[in-house]
Short mmCIF file of C-alpha atoms in Angstrom, two decimals:
data_model
loop_
_atom_site.label_atom_id
_atom_site.label_comp_id
_atom_site.label_asym_id
_atom_site.label_seq_id
_atom_site.Cartn_x
_atom_site.Cartn_y
_atom_site.Cartn_z
CA MET J 10 -25.41 -39.75 11.20
CA ASN J 11 -21.95 -41.02 10.24
CA LYS J 12 -20.26 -38.89 7.91
CA THR J 13 -18.77 -41.40 5.85
CA LEU J 14 -22.35 -41.76 4.73
CA LEU J 15 -21.76 -38.46 2.77
CA ARG J 16 -18.21 -39.44 1.28
CA ASP J 17 -19.01 -43.15 0.43
CA GLY J 18 -21.36 -43.96 -2.37
CA SER J 19 -21.87 -47.21 -1.28
CA GLN J 20 -23.54 -45.88 1.98
CA LEU J 21 -25.06 -42.80 0.54
CA LYS J 22 -28.74 -44.57 0.48
CA ALA J 23 -28.59 -44.30 4.45
CA CYS J 24 -29.68 -40.80 4.01
CA LEU J 25 -31.81 -41.23 0.55
CA PRO J 26 -34.93 -43.02 1.33
CA ASP J 27 -36.48 -42.72 -1.47
CA ARG J 28 -34.72 -43.02 -4.89
CA GLN J 29 -34.95 -44.63 -8.24
CA ALA J 30 -32.10 -45.41 -10.44
CA LYS J 31 -32.00 -44.51 -14.03
CA VAL J 32 -29.37 -44.40 -16.79
CA SER J 33 -28.19 -40.70 -17.92
CA PRO J 34 -29.07 -40.52 -21.97
CA PHE J 35 -25.58 -38.03 -21.66
CA ARG J 36 -23.30 -40.09 -19.93
CA GLY J 37 -24.15 -43.40 -20.19
CA ARG J 38 -24.17 -43.57 -15.79
CA PHE J 39 -26.46 -44.04 -13.28
CA THR J 40 -27.54 -41.05 -11.90
CA LEU J 41 -30.39 -40.67 -8.67
CA VAL J 42 -33.80 -39.16 -9.00
CA LEU J 43 -34.66 -38.13 -5.59
CA ARG J 44 -38.16 -37.80 -4.76
CA THR J 45 -38.32 -37.12 -1.14
CA VAL J 46 -34.93 -36.38 0.59
CA PRO J 47 -34.90 -34.98 4.23
CA ALA J 48 -33.49 -31.31 4.19
CA ILE J 49 -30.91 -32.21 6.54
CA CYS J 50 -29.38 -34.83 4.30
CA LEU J 51 -29.06 -32.04 1.25
CA LEU J 52 -27.55 -29.40 3.17
CA LEU J 53 -25.04 -31.95 4.58
CA ILE J 54 -24.04 -32.84 1.09
CA ALA J 55 -23.64 -29.31 -0.35
CA CYS J 56 -21.69 -28.52 2.83
CA VAL J 57 -19.00 -31.50 2.73
CA GLY J 58 -15.78 -30.37 1.08
CA CYS J 59 -16.92 -26.91 0.07
CA SER J 60 -15.45 -24.66 2.73
CA PRO J 61 -14.24 -21.67 0.59
CA LYS J 62 -10.39 -21.30 0.06
CA PRO J 63 -9.20 -17.65 -0.65
CA LYS J 64 -8.31 -16.54 -3.84
CA VAL J 65 -4.77 -16.20 -2.78
CA TYR J 66 -3.25 -18.22 -0.06
CA ILE J 67 0.17 -19.63 0.77
CA GLN J 68 -0.32 -23.83 1.12
CA LYS J 69 1.91 -25.41 4.08
CA LEU J 70 2.83 -29.02 2.45
CA LYS J 71 3.47 -32.04 4.32
CA ASN J 72 7.03 -31.80 3.87
CA SER J 73 6.80 -28.31 5.78
CA GLN J 74 7.75 -26.62 2.26
CA TYR J 75 5.53 -23.94 0.61
CA ARG J 76 3.76 -22.96 -2.00
CA LEU J 77 1.80 -19.79 -3.14
CA ILE J 78 -1.73 -20.67 -4.86
CA VAL J 79 -4.05 -18.17 -7.10
CA ASP J 80 -7.21 -19.25 -8.38
CA ARG J 81 -6.61 -22.77 -7.20
CA LYS J 82 -3.23 -23.12 -8.93
CA PRO J 83 0.42 -23.36 -8.06
CA TYR J 84 2.02 -19.86 -8.39
CA VAL J 85 5.69 -18.63 -8.82
CA VAL J 86 5.90 -14.94 -8.77
CA LYS J 87 8.02 -14.00 -11.76
CA GLY J 88 8.18 -10.22 -11.41
CA VAL J 89 9.61 -6.96 -11.24
CA CYS J 90 10.04 -3.72 -9.09
CA TYR J 91 7.98 -1.30 -10.94
CA ASN J 92 8.25 2.73 -10.70
CA PRO J 93 8.33 4.28 -14.13
CA ILE J 94 9.85 7.67 -13.33
CA PRO J 95 10.41 9.63 -16.97
CA ILE J 96 13.83 10.90 -17.95
CA GLY J 97 14.08 14.48 -16.39
CA LYS J 98 11.87 13.86 -13.46
CA ASN J 99 12.41 12.55 -9.67
CA HIS J 100 10.45 10.35 -7.21
CA GLU J 101 8.15 13.12 -6.88
CA TYR J 102 6.50 12.79 -10.60
CA ASP J 103 2.79 11.68 -10.38
CA TRP J 104 3.67 8.52 -12.97
CA TRP J 105 -0.01 7.50 -12.14
CA SER J 106 -1.80 10.40 -14.05
CA ASP J 107 1.04 10.12 -16.88
CA PRO J 108 -1.30 10.67 -19.90
CA ASP J 109 1.32 8.63 -21.88
CA LYS J 110 0.20 5.44 -19.77
CA PRO J 111 3.61 3.97 -19.66
CA TRP J 112 1.98 0.38 -17.68
CA LEU J 113 0.22 -0.17 -21.16
CA VAL J 114 3.64 -0.01 -23.11
CA ASP J 115 5.50 -1.72 -20.21
CA GLY J 116 2.36 -4.36 -19.83
CA LYS J 117 3.31 -5.22 -23.32
CA LEU J 118 6.74 -6.10 -23.07
CA MET J 119 6.25 -7.72 -19.45
CA LYS J 120 4.18 -10.04 -21.16
CA GLU J 121 6.36 -10.94 -23.84
CA MET J 122 9.00 -11.79 -21.30
CA GLY J 123 7.02 -13.80 -19.01
CA ILE J 124 6.56 -11.54 -15.90
CA ASN J 125 3.18 -12.36 -14.27
CA THR J 126 3.74 -9.58 -11.42
CA ILE J 127 4.81 -6.00 -10.48
CA ARG J 128 5.80 -4.96 -7.09
CA LEU J 129 4.63 -1.40 -6.13
CA TYR J 130 6.23 0.00 -3.03
CA GLN J 131 3.35 2.30 -2.06
CA SER J 132 -0.12 2.93 -3.12
CA HIS J 133 -1.22 6.82 -4.24
CA GLU J 134 -3.13 9.37 -2.99
CA ASP J 135 -5.98 8.90 -6.05
CA ILE J 136 -7.07 5.41 -5.35
CA GLU J 137 -8.84 5.41 -8.87
CA GLU J 138 -5.73 5.89 -10.48
CA VAL J 139 -4.12 3.16 -8.99
CA LYS J 140 -7.20 0.96 -9.72
CA THR J 141 -6.87 1.35 -13.39
CA VAL J 142 -3.33 0.75 -13.33
CA ILE J 143 -4.11 -2.47 -11.69
CA ARG J 144 -6.97 -3.45 -13.95
CA ASP J 145 -5.25 -2.63 -17.32
CA LEU J 146 -2.11 -4.43 -16.28
CA TYR J 147 -4.11 -7.66 -15.34
CA GLU J 148 -7.25 -7.36 -17.95
CA ARG J 149 -4.36 -6.80 -20.90
CA PHE J 150 -1.64 -8.47 -19.85
CA GLY J 151 -2.23 -10.64 -17.26
CA VAL J 152 0.13 -9.25 -14.84
CA ARG J 153 -0.84 -8.99 -10.93
CA THR J 154 0.33 -6.54 -8.45
CA ILE J 155 1.92 -6.61 -5.11
CA ILE J 156 1.22 -3.26 -3.38
CA GLY J 157 2.62 -2.11 -0.34
CA SER J 158 3.07 0.75 2.15
CA TRP J 159 6.25 2.45 3.60
CA LEU J 160 4.60 2.58 6.96
CA GLY J 161 5.86 6.03 7.33
CA PHE J 162 9.60 5.13 6.92
CA TRP J 163 10.60 8.32 5.42
CA GLU J 164 8.59 10.63 7.09
CA TYR J 165 10.50 13.30 8.91
CA PRO J 166 12.42 13.75 10.99
CA CYS J 167 11.96 9.62 11.85
CA PRO J 168 9.22 7.32 12.03
CA PHE J 169 7.92 6.96 15.45
CA TYR J 170 7.02 3.49 15.69
CA GLY J 171 6.77 3.92 19.68
CA ASP J 172 4.27 6.57 19.33
CA ASN J 173 0.63 5.59 19.35
CA LYS J 174 -0.92 8.41 17.52
CA PHE J 175 1.74 7.90 14.35
CA ARG J 176 1.08 4.01 15.01
CA GLU J 177 -2.79 4.50 14.49
CA ARG J 178 -2.45 7.01 11.67
CA ILE J 179 -0.14 4.91 9.55
CA LYS J 180 -2.53 1.64 10.32
CA LYS J 181 -5.33 3.77 9.19
CA GLU J 182 -3.62 4.46 6.23
CA VAL J 183 -2.85 0.89 5.41
CA LEU J 184 -6.60 -0.56 6.30
CA ASP J 185 -8.26 2.27 3.93
CA MET J 186 -5.73 1.01 1.05
CA VAL J 187 -6.57 -2.61 1.56
CA THR J 188 -10.61 -1.67 1.78
CA ALA J 189 -10.53 0.11 -1.33
CA LEU J 190 -8.07 -2.33 -3.07
CA LYS J 191 -8.98 -5.84 -1.95
CA ASP J 192 -11.91 -6.54 -4.49
CA GLU J 193 -9.53 -5.78 -7.53
CA PRO J 194 -8.96 -9.22 -9.46
CA GLY J 195 -5.27 -8.24 -9.91
CA ILE J 196 -4.15 -8.34 -6.51
CA LEU J 197 -1.97 -10.62 -5.02
CA LEU J 198 -0.68 -9.52 -1.91
CA TRP J 199 0.21 -6.78 0.51
CA VAL J 200 3.53 -5.99 1.73
CA LEU J 201 4.27 -4.15 4.90
CA GLY J 202 7.30 -2.11 4.97
CA ASN J 203 10.51 -2.46 3.05
CA GLU J 204 13.86 -2.11 4.81
CA ASN J 205 12.24 -0.56 7.90
CA ASN J 206 14.00 -3.13 10.40
CA TYR J 207 17.53 -1.15 9.99
CA SER J 208 15.87 1.56 11.96
CA CYS J 209 15.81 -0.60 14.79
CA ILE J 210 19.54 -1.05 14.74
CA GLY J 211 19.95 2.80 14.31
CA THR J 212 21.28 2.63 10.68
CA VAL J 213 18.33 3.99 8.72
CA ASN J 214 16.25 6.33 9.80
CA PRO J 215 16.77 5.83 13.80
CA TRP J 216 14.10 6.17 16.35
CA SER J 217 13.35 5.69 20.07
CA SER J 218 10.99 6.37 23.04
CA GLU J 219 11.13 7.49 26.39
CA GLU J 220 10.82 4.15 27.61
CA ILE J 221 13.49 2.80 25.54
CA ASP J 222 15.58 5.76 26.35
CA LYS J 223 15.39 4.58 29.82
CA GLU J 224 17.34 1.24 29.18
CA PRO J 225 20.90 1.63 29.63
CA ASP J 226 22.05 -1.50 27.64
CA PRO J 227 22.45 -0.52 23.95
CA GLN J 228 21.87 -4.20 22.81
CA LYS J 229 18.34 -4.26 24.80
CA GLN J 230 17.45 -1.12 23.33
CA LYS J 231 17.69 -2.39 20.01
CA ALA J 232 15.64 -5.42 21.32
CA MET J 233 13.06 -3.41 22.31
CA ARG J 234 13.02 -1.20 19.47
CA ALA J 235 12.71 -4.67 17.20
CA ASN J 236 9.74 -6.06 19.41
CA THR J 237 7.81 -2.55 19.21
CA TYR J 238 8.16 -2.20 15.53
CA TYR J 239 7.46 -6.00 14.21
CA SER J 240 4.24 -6.06 17.09
CA PHE J 241 3.18 -3.03 15.23
CA VAL J 242 3.36 -4.96 11.75
CA ASN J 243 1.54 -7.81 13.16
CA ASP J 244 -1.20 -5.55 14.53
CA ILE J 245 -1.78 -4.33 11.25
CA ALA J 246 -1.53 -7.75 9.20
CA LYS J 247 -4.19 -9.20 11.91
CA ASP J 248 -6.41 -6.04 11.14
CA ILE J 249 -5.69 -6.77 7.45
CA HIS J 250 -6.61 -10.45 7.51
CA LYS J 251 -10.40 -9.53 9.06
CA ILE J 252 -10.79 -6.70 6.09
CA ASP J 253 -9.44 -8.97 3.40
CA PRO J 254 -8.96 -12.72 3.88
CA ASN J 255 -8.47 -13.09 0.14
CA HIS J 256 -4.84 -12.12 0.03
CA PRO J 257 -1.78 -12.56 1.99
CA VAL J 258 0.28 -10.17 4.13
CA ALA J 259 3.88 -9.87 3.88
CA LEU J 260 6.50 -8.63 6.08
CA GLY J 261 9.18 -6.23 4.24
CA ASN J 262 12.21 -6.80 5.72
CA GLY J 263 16.15 -5.91 4.74
CA GLU J 264 17.90 -9.18 4.90
CA LEU J 265 17.36 -11.49 7.71
CA THR J 266 18.06 -8.74 10.15
CA GLY J 267 15.77 -8.79 13.07
CA LEU J 268 13.57 -11.97 12.04
CA GLU J 269 14.40 -13.65 15.48
CA TYR J 270 12.11 -10.92 17.20
CA ALA J 271 9.76 -10.87 14.33
CA ASN J 272 9.28 -14.89 15.01
CA LYS J 273 7.65 -14.10 18.40
CA ALA J 274 6.44 -10.81 17.85
CA ALA J 275 4.72 -11.09 14.24
CA PRO J 276 3.45 -14.58 14.04
CA ASP J 277 0.47 -13.38 11.89
CA VAL J 278 2.35 -12.18 8.92
CA ASP J 279 1.81 -14.77 5.95
CA LEU J 280 5.37 -14.58 4.84
CA VAL J 281 9.01 -12.50 4.41
CA ALA J 282 9.28 -10.18 1.73
CA CYS J 283 12.83 -10.14 1.66
CA ILE J 284 15.49 -7.08 0.29
CA ILE J 285 18.66 -8.67 -0.58
CA TYR J 286 21.64 -8.23 -2.56
CA ARG J 287 24.25 -10.99 -2.35
CA GLY J 288 25.67 -10.84 -5.89
CA LYS J 289 25.78 -14.34 -7.87
CA THR J 290 24.28 -16.49 -4.70
CA PHE J 291 22.26 -16.34 -1.90
CA GLY J 292 24.28 -18.10 0.33
CA ASN J 293 22.26 -20.07 3.24
CA LEU J 294 19.31 -17.38 2.76
CA PHE J 295 16.70 -20.00 2.54
CA ARG J 296 17.92 -22.54 5.48
CA SER J 297 18.44 -19.66 7.59
CA LEU J 298 15.20 -17.98 7.31
CA LYS J 299 13.65 -21.67 8.00
CA ALA J 300 15.59 -21.79 11.46
CA THR J 301 15.11 -18.49 12.53
CA PHE J 302 11.44 -17.50 11.39
CA ASP J 303 9.42 -20.28 9.54
CA LYS J 304 7.57 -18.55 6.96
CA PRO J 305 8.10 -18.80 3.27
CA ILE J 306 10.09 -16.12 1.63
CA LEU J 307 9.26 -13.89 -1.49
CA LEU J 308 12.44 -12.23 -2.89
CA SER J 309 10.71 -8.86 -3.06
CA GLU J 310 13.82 -7.15 -4.20
CA PHE J 311 16.94 -8.25 -5.55
CA GLY J 312 19.26 -7.78 -8.74
CA ALA J 313 22.37 -6.38 -10.32
CA ASP J 314 23.00 -2.97 -11.89
CA CYS J 315 24.39 -3.37 -15.92
CA TYR J 316 27.39 -1.05 -15.25
CA ASP J 317 30.97 -1.73 -14.71
CA ALA J 318 32.23 0.90 -12.66
CA TYR J 319 35.72 -0.37 -13.01
CA LEU J 320 35.99 -0.35 -16.89
CA LYS J 321 33.81 2.82 -16.56
CA LYS J 322 31.32 1.14 -19.42
CA GLU J 323 27.84 -0.70 -19.68
CA ASP J 324 28.26 -4.08 -19.40
CA GLN J 325 24.87 -6.06 -20.19
CA ASP J 326 26.81 -9.43 -19.77
CA MET J 327 27.57 -8.93 -16.23
CA GLN J 328 23.83 -7.87 -15.02
CA ALA J 329 22.58 -10.99 -16.73
CA PHE J 330 25.34 -13.41 -15.54
CA PHE J 331 24.20 -12.20 -11.93
CA LEU J 332 20.59 -12.28 -12.48
CA GLU J 333 20.53 -15.59 -14.22
CA SER J 334 22.44 -17.05 -11.48
CA GLN J 335 19.85 -15.51 -8.57
CA TRP J 336 17.12 -16.78 -10.44
CA ARG J 337 18.43 -20.50 -10.91
CA GLN J 338 18.72 -20.02 -6.99
CA ILE J 339 15.23 -18.99 -6.74
CA TYR J 340 13.88 -22.00 -8.60
CA GLU J 341 16.24 -24.53 -6.52
CA ASN J 342 14.22 -23.23 -3.48
CA LEU J 343 10.64 -23.74 -4.66
CA ALA J 344 8.38 -26.29 -3.11
CA GLY J 345 9.02 -29.80 -4.55
CA LYS J 346 12.96 -29.16 -5.70
CA ASN J 347 14.99 -32.25 -4.29
CA ASP J 348 17.93 -30.26 -2.90
CA GLY J 349 16.41 -27.12 -1.77
CA VAL J 350 14.59 -25.73 1.12
CA GLY J 351 11.09 -25.40 -0.34
CA ASN J 352 10.29 -22.19 1.40
CA CYS J 353 10.60 -20.00 -1.47
CA LEU J 354 7.65 -18.14 -3.73
CA GLY J 355 9.36 -16.29 -6.47
CA GLY J 356 10.86 -12.90 -6.79
CA THR J 357 10.50 -9.54 -8.04
CA ILE J 358 13.76 -8.05 -9.82
CA PHE J 359 15.07 -4.23 -8.92
CA GLU J 360 13.94 -3.35 -11.13
CA TRP J 361 12.04 -2.86 -14.63
CA THR J 362 13.66 0.62 -15.97
CA ASP J 363 16.46 2.70 -14.95
CA GLU J 364 15.81 5.89 -12.63
CA TRP J 365 18.08 8.69 -13.61
CA TRP J 366 17.09 10.88 -10.65
CA LYS J 367 18.71 8.70 -8.17
CA HIS J 368 22.22 9.16 -7.69
CA ASP J 369 21.84 13.08 -7.07
CA GLU J 370 18.41 13.46 -6.48
CA ASN J 371 18.42 17.08 -5.10
CA ASN J 372 19.69 18.22 -8.17
CA PRO J 373 17.28 18.53 -11.01
CA ASP J 374 20.05 19.27 -13.95
CA SER J 375 21.47 15.79 -13.10
CA TRP J 376 18.16 14.05 -13.97
CA ASN J 377 18.57 14.00 -17.75
CA THR J 378 21.53 11.81 -17.60
CA CYS J 379 21.90 8.32 -16.43
CA ASP J 380 24.95 8.91 -14.08
CA THR J 381 27.61 6.64 -14.20
CA SER J 382 28.90 7.72 -10.53
CA SER J 383 28.42 5.33 -7.50
CA ASN J 384 28.32 6.15 -3.70
CA TRP J 385 28.18 2.43 -2.03
CA SER J 386 29.97 -0.77 -2.39
CA ASN J 387 28.97 -4.32 -2.46
CA GLY J 388 32.00 -7.10 -2.74
CA SER J 389 29.52 -9.65 -3.89
CA TYR J 390 29.11 -8.18 -7.27
CA TYR J 391 32.81 -8.74 -7.39
CA PHE J 392 33.67 -8.13 -11.62
CA ASP J 393 33.99 -4.44 -10.74
CA ILE J 394 34.86 -4.24 -7.36
CA LYS J 395 38.22 -2.82 -7.93
CA ALA J 396 36.54 0.73 -9.26
CA GLU J 397 37.85 3.49 -7.31
CA GLY J 398 37.22 3.53 -3.37
CA ASN J 399 35.15 -0.28 -4.03
CA LYS J 400 32.08 1.81 -5.25
CA ASN J 401 30.83 -0.31 -7.58
CA MET J 402 26.92 -0.15 -7.21
CA ASN J 403 25.51 2.16 -9.74
CA GLU J 404 22.09 3.26 -8.77
CA GLU J 405 20.84 4.31 -11.97
CA TRP J 406 21.53 1.38 -13.99
CA PHE J 407 19.41 -1.21 -12.20
CA GLY J 408 17.00 -1.39 -15.16
CA ILE J 409 16.56 -4.75 -17.25
CA VAL J 410 14.83 -2.29 -19.70
CA ALA J 411 16.79 0.91 -20.51
CA MET J 412 15.55 4.35 -21.23
CA SER J 413 16.27 6.97 -24.01
CA LYS J 414 14.26 10.20 -24.90
CA ASN J 415 11.71 10.09 -27.60
CA PRO J 416 13.22 12.61 -30.28
CA ASP J 417 9.33 13.18 -30.86
CA GLY J 418 8.47 13.73 -27.29
CA GLY J 419 5.96 11.67 -25.28
CA LEU J 420 7.23 8.33 -23.42
CA ASP J 421 10.53 7.47 -23.03
CA ILE J 422 11.90 4.78 -25.43
CA ARG J 423 11.95 1.36 -24.00
CA THR J 424 14.59 -0.89 -24.79
CA PRO J 425 14.94 -4.41 -23.47
CA ARG J 426 18.81 -5.20 -22.00
CA LYS J 427 20.32 -8.84 -22.63
CA SER J 428 18.97 -9.61 -18.90
CA TYR J 429 15.33 -9.32 -20.23
CA TYR J 430 15.95 -12.22 -22.62
CA VAL J 431 18.29 -14.35 -20.61
CA ILE J 432 15.84 -14.55 -17.93
CA ARG J 433 13.10 -15.03 -20.69
CA GLU J 434 14.60 -18.09 -21.95
CA PHE J 435 15.06 -19.43 -18.22
CA TRP J 436 11.90 -19.23 -16.99
CA LYS J 437 10.96 -21.20 -20.19
CA SER J 438 12.90 -23.89 -19.99
CA PRO J 439 14.78 -23.82 -16.10
CA GLN J 440 18.28 -25.02 -16.18
CA LEU J 441 18.95 -25.77 -12.33
CA LYS J 442 22.20 -27.84 -12.56
CA HIS J 443 25.00 -24.55 -12.84
CA ASN J 444 27.66 -25.79 -15.00
CA ASN J 445 29.82 -22.95 -13.58
CA LYS J 446 30.03 -21.57 -17.12
CA LYS J 447 31.84 -18.26 -16.99
CA ARG J 448 30.18 -15.20 -18.45
CA LYS J 449 30.07 -14.51 -22.34
#
């Protein structure tokens, strides 16, 4: 039977031997009353064009641009990185079981801003508590969740990506998480790793293996580590796709470092979740990724702190200026924009609230103060680069929502900063033509 017989109404009679035309009293159109229809015809009619689409997937357009589709509609990730550690606690605090349920207060503020996504770096050992957070945010506020895995990156003394037992253990942890959470309606996608690629070049948590150590050329050693690591990520991605065909899998990567190896070693990841701090502009990021590793990109960690390390005072204008410029670049590179690359899916700002424990994490006495000290430098954030030692990045001041102690006890008070309102207005009416105005 010619397939066109099932798509062209004028030819449909070829497989409907006994029919009667009748006018529908509801629509005023002709309907077919079928009396005897071969079973094969009914089956073919039901199947044509009915292959189910995943709930969340990445669509590659004819012009080789990409967009994220959620429930059959284009979806731009407008998100934040979320880790609601209260004042006086550090990263070991179990906020998932916090009786004050910070995500309920935060979710309301997120919805009012226009946030549709949060990024969680890691799941939690109590999977039911994780489900509660995901469901509350989605069902009450329409906020979806990106959830990831560190892939053992912070294990002591280092992540042994060259060791099979280590790899299998980490892989099992990830697949167990996916199996437990994949049917949650609020899940958006999975992220494997964060800046783990830096371990391949020896700058953070370096690792090696006997085989790599036998190679005398340091550059070849880096290549071997990169291929080992990205192959590991690809192996996990393939298994996730088998378990969960309804959500994309992202490779979490610091900058674009190492993606020339991922291009060959990790073809089964769906997108790159890029961690990047380039100040006002992302530069050639989108075009470079297109040329190096043609996958869509999610800016999964970016932002600006709101403390001027040079003038030694809070500067909300500075933070809002950088964030608005960054979001403008994200929107310029969404699919369908004339001058962009069309490979960006959105972003998650670092971060929702300040984290008062970060600068001196081993000193509990410091966790009750939002420390103004800085321990690293980034010239792309040029307003305060003249700070002492050029150390201008203030780790405890990245929140777009400030926190203060609640005098009555309970949940810390949330106070949106200027960037909260500036980005909210940008999302409502994106202005893509930058007029080079100076920050106010």
